[in-house]
XYZ file of N, CA, C and O in Angstrom:
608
model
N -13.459 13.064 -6.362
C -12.301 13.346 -5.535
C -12.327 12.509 -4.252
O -13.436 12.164 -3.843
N -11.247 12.146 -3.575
C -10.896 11.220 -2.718
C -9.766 11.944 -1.415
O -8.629 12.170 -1.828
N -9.896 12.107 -0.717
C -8.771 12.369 0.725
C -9.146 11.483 1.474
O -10.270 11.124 1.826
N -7.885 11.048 1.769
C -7.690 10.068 2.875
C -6.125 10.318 3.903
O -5.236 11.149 3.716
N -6.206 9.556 4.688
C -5.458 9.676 5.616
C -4.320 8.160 5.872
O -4.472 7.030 5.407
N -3.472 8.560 6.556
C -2.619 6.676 7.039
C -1.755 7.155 8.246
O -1.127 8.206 8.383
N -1.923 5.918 9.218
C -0.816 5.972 9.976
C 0.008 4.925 10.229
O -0.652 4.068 10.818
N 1.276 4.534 10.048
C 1.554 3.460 10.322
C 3.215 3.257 10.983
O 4.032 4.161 11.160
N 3.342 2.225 11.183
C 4.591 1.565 12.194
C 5.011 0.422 11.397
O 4.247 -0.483 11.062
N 6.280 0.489 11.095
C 6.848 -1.041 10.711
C 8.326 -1.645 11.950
O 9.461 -1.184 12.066
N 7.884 -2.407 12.431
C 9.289 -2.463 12.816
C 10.312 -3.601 11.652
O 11.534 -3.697 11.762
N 9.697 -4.172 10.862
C 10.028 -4.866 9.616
C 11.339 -3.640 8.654
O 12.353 -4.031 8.077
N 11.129 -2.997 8.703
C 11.792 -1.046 8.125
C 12.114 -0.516 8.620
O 12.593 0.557 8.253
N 12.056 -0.982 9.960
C 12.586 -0.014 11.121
C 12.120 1.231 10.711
O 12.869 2.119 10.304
N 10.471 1.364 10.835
C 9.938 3.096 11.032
C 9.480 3.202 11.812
O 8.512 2.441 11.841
N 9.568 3.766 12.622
C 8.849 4.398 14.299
C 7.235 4.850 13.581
O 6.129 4.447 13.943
N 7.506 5.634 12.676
C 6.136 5.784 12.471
C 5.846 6.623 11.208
O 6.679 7.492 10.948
N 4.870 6.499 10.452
C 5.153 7.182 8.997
C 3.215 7.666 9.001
O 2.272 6.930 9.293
N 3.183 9.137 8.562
C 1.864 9.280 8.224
C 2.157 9.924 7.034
O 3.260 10.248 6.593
N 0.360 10.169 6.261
C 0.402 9.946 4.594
C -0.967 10.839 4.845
O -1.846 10.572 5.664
N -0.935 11.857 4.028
C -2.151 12.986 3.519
C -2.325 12.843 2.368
O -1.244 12.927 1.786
N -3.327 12.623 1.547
C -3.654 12.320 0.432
C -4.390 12.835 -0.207
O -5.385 12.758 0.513
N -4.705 13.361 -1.102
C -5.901 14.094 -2.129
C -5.730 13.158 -4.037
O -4.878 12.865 -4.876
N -6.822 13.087 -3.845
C -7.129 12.398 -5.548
C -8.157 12.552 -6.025
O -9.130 13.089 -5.496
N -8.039 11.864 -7.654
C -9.246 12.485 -8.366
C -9.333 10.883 -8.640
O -8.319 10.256 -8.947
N -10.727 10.200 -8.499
C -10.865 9.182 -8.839
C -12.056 8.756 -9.789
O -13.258 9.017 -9.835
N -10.930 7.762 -10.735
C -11.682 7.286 -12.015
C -12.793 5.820 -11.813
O -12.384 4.681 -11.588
N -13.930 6.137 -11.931
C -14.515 4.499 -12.508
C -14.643 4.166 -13.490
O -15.663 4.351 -14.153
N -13.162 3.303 -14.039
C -13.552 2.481 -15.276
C -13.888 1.937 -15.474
O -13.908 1.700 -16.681
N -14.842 0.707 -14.198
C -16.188 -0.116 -14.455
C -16.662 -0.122 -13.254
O -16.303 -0.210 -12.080
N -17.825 0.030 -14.080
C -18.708 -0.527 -12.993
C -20.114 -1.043 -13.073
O -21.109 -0.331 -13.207
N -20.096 -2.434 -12.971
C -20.740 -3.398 -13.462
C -21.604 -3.887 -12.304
O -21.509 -3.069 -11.389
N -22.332 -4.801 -12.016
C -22.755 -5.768 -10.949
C -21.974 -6.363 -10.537
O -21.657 -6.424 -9.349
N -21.518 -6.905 -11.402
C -19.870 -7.641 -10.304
C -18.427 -7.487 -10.893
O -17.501 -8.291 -11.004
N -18.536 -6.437 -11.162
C -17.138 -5.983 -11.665
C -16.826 -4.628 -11.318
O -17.741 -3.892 -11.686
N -15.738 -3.906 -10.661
C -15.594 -2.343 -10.569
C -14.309 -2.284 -10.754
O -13.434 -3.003 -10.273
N -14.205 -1.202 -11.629
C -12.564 -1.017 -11.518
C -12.414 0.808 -11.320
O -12.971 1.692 -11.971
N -11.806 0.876 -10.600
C -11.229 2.145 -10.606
C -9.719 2.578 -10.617
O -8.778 1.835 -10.336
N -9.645 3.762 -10.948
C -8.115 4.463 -10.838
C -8.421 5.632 -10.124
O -9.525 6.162 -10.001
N -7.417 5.960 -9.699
C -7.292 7.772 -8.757
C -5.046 7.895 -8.952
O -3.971 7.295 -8.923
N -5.755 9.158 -9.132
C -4.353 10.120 -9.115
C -4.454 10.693 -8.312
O -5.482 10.569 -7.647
N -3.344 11.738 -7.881
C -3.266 12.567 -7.187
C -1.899 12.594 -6.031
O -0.861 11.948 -6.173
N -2.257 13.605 -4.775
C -0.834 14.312 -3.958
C -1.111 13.617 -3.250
O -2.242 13.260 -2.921
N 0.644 13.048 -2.602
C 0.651 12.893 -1.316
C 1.383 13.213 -0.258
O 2.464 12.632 -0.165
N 1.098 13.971 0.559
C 2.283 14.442 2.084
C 2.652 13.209 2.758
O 1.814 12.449 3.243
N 4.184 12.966 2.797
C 4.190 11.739 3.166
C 5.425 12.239 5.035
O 6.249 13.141 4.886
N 5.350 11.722 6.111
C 6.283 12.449 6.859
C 7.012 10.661 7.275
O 6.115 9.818 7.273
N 8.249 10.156 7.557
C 8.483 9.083 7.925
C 9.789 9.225 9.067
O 10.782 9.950 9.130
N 9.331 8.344 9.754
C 10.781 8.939 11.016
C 10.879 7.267 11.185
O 10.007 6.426 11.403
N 12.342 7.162 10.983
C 13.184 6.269 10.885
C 13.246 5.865 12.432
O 12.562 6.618 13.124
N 13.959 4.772 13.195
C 14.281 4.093 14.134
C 15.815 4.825 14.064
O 16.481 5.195 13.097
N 16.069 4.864 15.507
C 17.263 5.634 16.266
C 18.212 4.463 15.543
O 17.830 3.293 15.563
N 19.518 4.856 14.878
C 20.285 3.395 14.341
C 19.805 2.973 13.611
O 19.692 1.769 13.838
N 19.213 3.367 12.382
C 18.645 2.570 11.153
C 18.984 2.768 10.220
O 18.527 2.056 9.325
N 20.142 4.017 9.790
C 21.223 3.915 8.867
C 22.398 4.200 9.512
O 22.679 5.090 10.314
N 23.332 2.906 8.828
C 25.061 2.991 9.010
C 25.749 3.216 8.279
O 25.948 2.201 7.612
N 26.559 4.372 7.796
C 27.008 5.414 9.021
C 25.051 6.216 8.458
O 24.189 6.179 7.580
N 25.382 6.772 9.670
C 23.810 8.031 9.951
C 23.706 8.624 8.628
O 24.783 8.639 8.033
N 22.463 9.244 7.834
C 22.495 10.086 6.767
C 23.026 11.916 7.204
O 22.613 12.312 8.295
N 23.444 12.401 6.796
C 23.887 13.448 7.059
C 24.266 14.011 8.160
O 24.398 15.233 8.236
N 24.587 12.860 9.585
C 24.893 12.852 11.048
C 23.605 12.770 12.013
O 23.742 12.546 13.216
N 22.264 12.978 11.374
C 21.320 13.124 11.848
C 20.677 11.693 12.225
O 20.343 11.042 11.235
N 20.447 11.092 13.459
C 19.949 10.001 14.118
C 19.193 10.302 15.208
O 19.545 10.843 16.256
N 17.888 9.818 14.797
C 17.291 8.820 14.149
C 16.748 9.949 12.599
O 16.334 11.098 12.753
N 16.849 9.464 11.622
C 16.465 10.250 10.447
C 15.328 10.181 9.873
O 14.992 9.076 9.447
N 14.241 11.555 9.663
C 13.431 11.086 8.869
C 13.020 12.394 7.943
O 13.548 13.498 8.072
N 12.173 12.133 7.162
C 12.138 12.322 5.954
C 10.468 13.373 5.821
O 9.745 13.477 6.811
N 10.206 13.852 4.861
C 9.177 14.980 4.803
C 9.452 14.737 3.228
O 10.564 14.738 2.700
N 8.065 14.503 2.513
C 7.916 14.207 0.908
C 6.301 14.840 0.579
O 5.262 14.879 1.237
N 6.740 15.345 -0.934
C 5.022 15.376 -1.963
C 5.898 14.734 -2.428
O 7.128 14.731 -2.476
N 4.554 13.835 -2.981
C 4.410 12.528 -3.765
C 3.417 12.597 -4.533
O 2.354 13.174 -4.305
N 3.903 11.668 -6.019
C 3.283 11.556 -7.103
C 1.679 10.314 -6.469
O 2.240 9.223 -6.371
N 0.506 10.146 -6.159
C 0.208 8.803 -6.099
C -0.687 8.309 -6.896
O -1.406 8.938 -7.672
N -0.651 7.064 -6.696
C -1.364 6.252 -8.413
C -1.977 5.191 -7.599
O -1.372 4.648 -6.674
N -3.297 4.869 -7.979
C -3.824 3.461 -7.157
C -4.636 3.096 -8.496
O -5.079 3.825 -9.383
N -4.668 1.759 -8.327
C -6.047 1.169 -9.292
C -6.706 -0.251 -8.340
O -6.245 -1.345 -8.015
N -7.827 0.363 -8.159
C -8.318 -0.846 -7.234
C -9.730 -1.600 -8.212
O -10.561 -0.913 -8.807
N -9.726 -3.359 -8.180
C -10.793 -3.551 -8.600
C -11.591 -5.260 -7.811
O -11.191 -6.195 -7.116
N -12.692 -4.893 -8.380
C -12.979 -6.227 -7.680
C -13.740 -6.728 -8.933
O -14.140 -6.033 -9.867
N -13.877 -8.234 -8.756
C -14.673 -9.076 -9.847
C -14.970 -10.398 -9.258
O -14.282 -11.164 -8.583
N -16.576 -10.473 -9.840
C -16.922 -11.923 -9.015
C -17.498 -12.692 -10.083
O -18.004 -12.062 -11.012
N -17.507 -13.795 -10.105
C -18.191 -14.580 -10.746
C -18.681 -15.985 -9.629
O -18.075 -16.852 -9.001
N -19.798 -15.678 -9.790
C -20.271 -16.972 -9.076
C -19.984 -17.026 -7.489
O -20.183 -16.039 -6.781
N -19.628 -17.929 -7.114
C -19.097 -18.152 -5.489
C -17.509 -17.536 -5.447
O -16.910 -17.559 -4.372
N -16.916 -17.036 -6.555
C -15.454 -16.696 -6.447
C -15.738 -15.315 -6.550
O -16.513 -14.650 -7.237
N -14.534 -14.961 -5.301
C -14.375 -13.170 -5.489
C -12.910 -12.527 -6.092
O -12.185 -13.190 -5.350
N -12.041 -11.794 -6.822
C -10.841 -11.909 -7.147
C -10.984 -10.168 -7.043
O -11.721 -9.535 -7.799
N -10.218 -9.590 -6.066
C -10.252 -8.225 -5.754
C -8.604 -7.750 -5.915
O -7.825 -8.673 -6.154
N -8.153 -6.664 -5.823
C -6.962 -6.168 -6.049
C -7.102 -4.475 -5.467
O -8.024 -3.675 -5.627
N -6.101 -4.363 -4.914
C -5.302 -2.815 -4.398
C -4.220 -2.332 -4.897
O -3.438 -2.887 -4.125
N -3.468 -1.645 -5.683
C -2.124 -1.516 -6.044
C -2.447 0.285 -5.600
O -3.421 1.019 -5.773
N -0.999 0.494 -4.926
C -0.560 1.861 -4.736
C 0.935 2.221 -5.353
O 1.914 1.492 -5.193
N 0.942 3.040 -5.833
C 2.062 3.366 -5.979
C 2.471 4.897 -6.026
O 1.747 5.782 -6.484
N 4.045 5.128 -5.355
C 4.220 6.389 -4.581
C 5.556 6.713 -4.855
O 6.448 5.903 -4.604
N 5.855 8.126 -5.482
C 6.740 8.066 -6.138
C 7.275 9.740 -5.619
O 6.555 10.445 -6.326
N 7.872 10.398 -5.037
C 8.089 11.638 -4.468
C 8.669 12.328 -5.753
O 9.545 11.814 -6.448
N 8.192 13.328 -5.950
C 8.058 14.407 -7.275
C 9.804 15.195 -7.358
O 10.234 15.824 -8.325
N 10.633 14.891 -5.918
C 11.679 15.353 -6.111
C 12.668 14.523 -6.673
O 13.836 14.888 -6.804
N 12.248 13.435 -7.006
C 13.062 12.515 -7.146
C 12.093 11.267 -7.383
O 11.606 10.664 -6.427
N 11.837 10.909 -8.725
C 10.744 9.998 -8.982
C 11.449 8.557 -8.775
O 10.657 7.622 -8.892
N 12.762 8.205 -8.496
C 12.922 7.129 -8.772
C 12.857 6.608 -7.378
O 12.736 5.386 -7.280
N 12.900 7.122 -6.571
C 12.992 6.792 -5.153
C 11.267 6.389 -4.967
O 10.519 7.117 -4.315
N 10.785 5.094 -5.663
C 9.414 4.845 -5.283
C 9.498 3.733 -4.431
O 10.412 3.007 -4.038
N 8.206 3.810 -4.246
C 7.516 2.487 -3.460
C 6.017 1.790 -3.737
O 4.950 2.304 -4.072
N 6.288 0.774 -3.531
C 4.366 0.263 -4.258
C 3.777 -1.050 -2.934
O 4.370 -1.638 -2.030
N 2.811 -1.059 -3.273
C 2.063 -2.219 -2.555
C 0.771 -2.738 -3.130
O -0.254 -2.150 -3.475
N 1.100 -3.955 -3.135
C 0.030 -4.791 -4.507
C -0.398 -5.832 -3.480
O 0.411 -6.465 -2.802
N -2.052 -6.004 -3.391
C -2.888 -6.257 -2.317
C -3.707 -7.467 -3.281
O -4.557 -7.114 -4.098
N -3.416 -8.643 -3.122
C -4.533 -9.443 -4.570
C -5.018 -10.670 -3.450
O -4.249 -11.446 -2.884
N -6.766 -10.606 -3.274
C -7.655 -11.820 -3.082
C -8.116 -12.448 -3.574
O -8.468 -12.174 -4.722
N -8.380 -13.605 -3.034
C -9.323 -14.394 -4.024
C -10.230 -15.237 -2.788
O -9.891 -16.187 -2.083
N -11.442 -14.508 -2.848
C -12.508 -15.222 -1.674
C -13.243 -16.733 -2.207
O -13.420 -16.779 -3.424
N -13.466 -17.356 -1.805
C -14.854 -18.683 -2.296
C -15.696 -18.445 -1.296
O -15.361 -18.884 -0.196
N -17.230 -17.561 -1.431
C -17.589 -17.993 -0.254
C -18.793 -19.268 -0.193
O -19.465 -19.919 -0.993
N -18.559 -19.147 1.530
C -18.943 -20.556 1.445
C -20.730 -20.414 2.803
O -21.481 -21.282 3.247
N -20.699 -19.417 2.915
C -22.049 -18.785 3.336
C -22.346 -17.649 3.486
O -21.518 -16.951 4.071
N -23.287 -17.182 3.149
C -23.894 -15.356 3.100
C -22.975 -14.502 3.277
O -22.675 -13.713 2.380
N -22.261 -14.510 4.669
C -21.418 -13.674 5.471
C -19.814 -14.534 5.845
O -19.099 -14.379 6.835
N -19.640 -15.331 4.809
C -18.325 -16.219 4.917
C -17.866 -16.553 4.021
O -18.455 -17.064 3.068
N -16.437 -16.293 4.138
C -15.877 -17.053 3.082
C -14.264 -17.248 3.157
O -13.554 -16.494 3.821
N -13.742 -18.396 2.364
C -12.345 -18.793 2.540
C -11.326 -18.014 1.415
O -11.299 -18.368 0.237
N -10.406 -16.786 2.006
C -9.903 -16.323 1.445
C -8.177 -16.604 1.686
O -7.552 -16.998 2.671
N -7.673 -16.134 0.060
C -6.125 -16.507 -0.185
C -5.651 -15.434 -0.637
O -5.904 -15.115 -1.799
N -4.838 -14.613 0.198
C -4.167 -13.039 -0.006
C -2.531 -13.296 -0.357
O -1.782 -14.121 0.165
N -2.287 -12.499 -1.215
C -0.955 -12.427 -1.861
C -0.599 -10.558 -1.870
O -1.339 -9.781 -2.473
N 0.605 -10.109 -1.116
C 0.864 -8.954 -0.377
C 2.333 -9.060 -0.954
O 3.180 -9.878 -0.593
N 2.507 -7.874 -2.123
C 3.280 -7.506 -2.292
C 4.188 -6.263 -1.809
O 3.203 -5.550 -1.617
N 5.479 -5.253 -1.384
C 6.046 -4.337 -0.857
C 6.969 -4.218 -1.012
O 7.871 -5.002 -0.715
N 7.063 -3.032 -1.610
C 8.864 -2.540 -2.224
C 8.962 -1.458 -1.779
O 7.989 -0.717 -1.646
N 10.189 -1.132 -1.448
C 9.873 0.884 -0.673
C 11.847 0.796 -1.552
O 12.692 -0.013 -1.167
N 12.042 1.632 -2.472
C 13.653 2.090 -2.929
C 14.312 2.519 -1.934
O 15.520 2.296 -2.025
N 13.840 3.277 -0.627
C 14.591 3.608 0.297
C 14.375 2.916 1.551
O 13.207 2.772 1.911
N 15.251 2.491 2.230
C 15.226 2.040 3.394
C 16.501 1.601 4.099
O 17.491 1.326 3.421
N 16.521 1.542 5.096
C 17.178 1.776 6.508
C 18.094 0.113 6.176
O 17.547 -0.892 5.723
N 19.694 0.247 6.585
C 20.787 -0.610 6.638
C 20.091 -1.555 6.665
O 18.953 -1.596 7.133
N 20.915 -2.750 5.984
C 20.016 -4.481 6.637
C 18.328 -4.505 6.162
O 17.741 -5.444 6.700
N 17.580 -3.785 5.400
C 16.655 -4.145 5.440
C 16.134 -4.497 3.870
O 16.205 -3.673 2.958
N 15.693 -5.626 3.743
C 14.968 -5.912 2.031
C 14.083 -5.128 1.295
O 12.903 -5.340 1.574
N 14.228 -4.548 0.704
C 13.784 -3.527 -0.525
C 12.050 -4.240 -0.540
O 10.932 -3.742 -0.402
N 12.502 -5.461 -0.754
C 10.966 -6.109 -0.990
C 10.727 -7.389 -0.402
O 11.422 -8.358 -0.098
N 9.329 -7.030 -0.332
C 8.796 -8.558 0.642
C 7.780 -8.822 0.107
O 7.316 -7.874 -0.526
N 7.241 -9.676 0.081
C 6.035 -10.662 -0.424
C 5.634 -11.749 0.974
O 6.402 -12.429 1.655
N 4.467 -11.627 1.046
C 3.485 -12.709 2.137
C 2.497 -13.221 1.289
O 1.945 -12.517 0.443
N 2.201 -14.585 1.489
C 1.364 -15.310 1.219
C 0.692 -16.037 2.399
O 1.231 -16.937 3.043
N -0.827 -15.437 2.663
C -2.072 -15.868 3.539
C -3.125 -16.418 3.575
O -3.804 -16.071 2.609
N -3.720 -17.253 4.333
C -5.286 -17.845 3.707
C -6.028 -17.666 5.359
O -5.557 -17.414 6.469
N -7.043 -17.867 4.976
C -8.126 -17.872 6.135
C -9.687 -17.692 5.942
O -10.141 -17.949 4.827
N -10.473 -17.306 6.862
C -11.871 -16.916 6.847
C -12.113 -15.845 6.886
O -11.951 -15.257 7.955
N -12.722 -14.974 5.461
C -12.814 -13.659 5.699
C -14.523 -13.497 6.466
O -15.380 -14.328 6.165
N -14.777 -12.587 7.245
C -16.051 -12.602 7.922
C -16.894 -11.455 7.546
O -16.315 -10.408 7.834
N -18.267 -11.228 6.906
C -18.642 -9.836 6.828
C -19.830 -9.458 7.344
O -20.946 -9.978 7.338
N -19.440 -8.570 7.742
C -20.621 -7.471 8.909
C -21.330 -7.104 8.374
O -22.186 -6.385 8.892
């Protein structure tokens, strides 16, 4: 079993601020020397408060609007190395039990080379879809990053 916590801010979504309570049951479907994969199920309390003006016209007159959800959640996280290459992955996905179609996901994929003990040159690909969101704003976004990951 797994609980965790989130707090976060987008002004990208215009959310003032969104927190996430979580409980799961988590699976290891490998786990190797350099391979792990896992899955977890489980609830999530999700609370999200919208930006004052972030739907036009207002949802039900109420501005700034936000929202109170249980949620279905699904993650499968894994990592795999071979050699000097690392290729890791995060996927979440969150789906509110009153209404499953109204989801959202976020797909997290690295790929490290390192290039000493505690270094290495990594290339991140950041996927994000949320079905609901505030006037003017894209359903989905994708970033593509590189740099030096550093480890402690």
């Amino acid at each position: 079993p797994a609980i965790g916590t989130a707090f976060e801010q987008s002004f990208l979504r215009k959310i003032n601020f969104r927190y996430t309570l979580s409980a799961a049951v988590v699976f290891n479907l490998l786990k190797k020397e350099n391979q792990i994969l896992k899955f977890a199920l489980g609830y999530s309390h999700e609370n999200t408060n919208y930006e004052n003006g972030a739907f036009v016209p207002s949802i039900d007159g109420i501005n700034p609007y936000s929202k109170n959800e249980e949620q279905l959640y699904v993650r499968i996280k894994g990592e795999h190395t071979i050699e000097k290459f690392k290729i890791s992955y995060d996927i979440f996905y969150q789906a509110p039990f009153e209404k499953l179609t109204d989801k959202r996901w976020l797909i997290i994929g690295n790929v490290d080379y390192s290039i000493a003990k505690h270094l290495a040159i990594r290339a991140s690909a950041v996927n994000s879809y949320e079905n609901f969101v505030a006037t003017n704003v894209s359903k989905d976004n994708f970033r593509l990053t590189y740099g030096l990951n550093i480890q402690f």
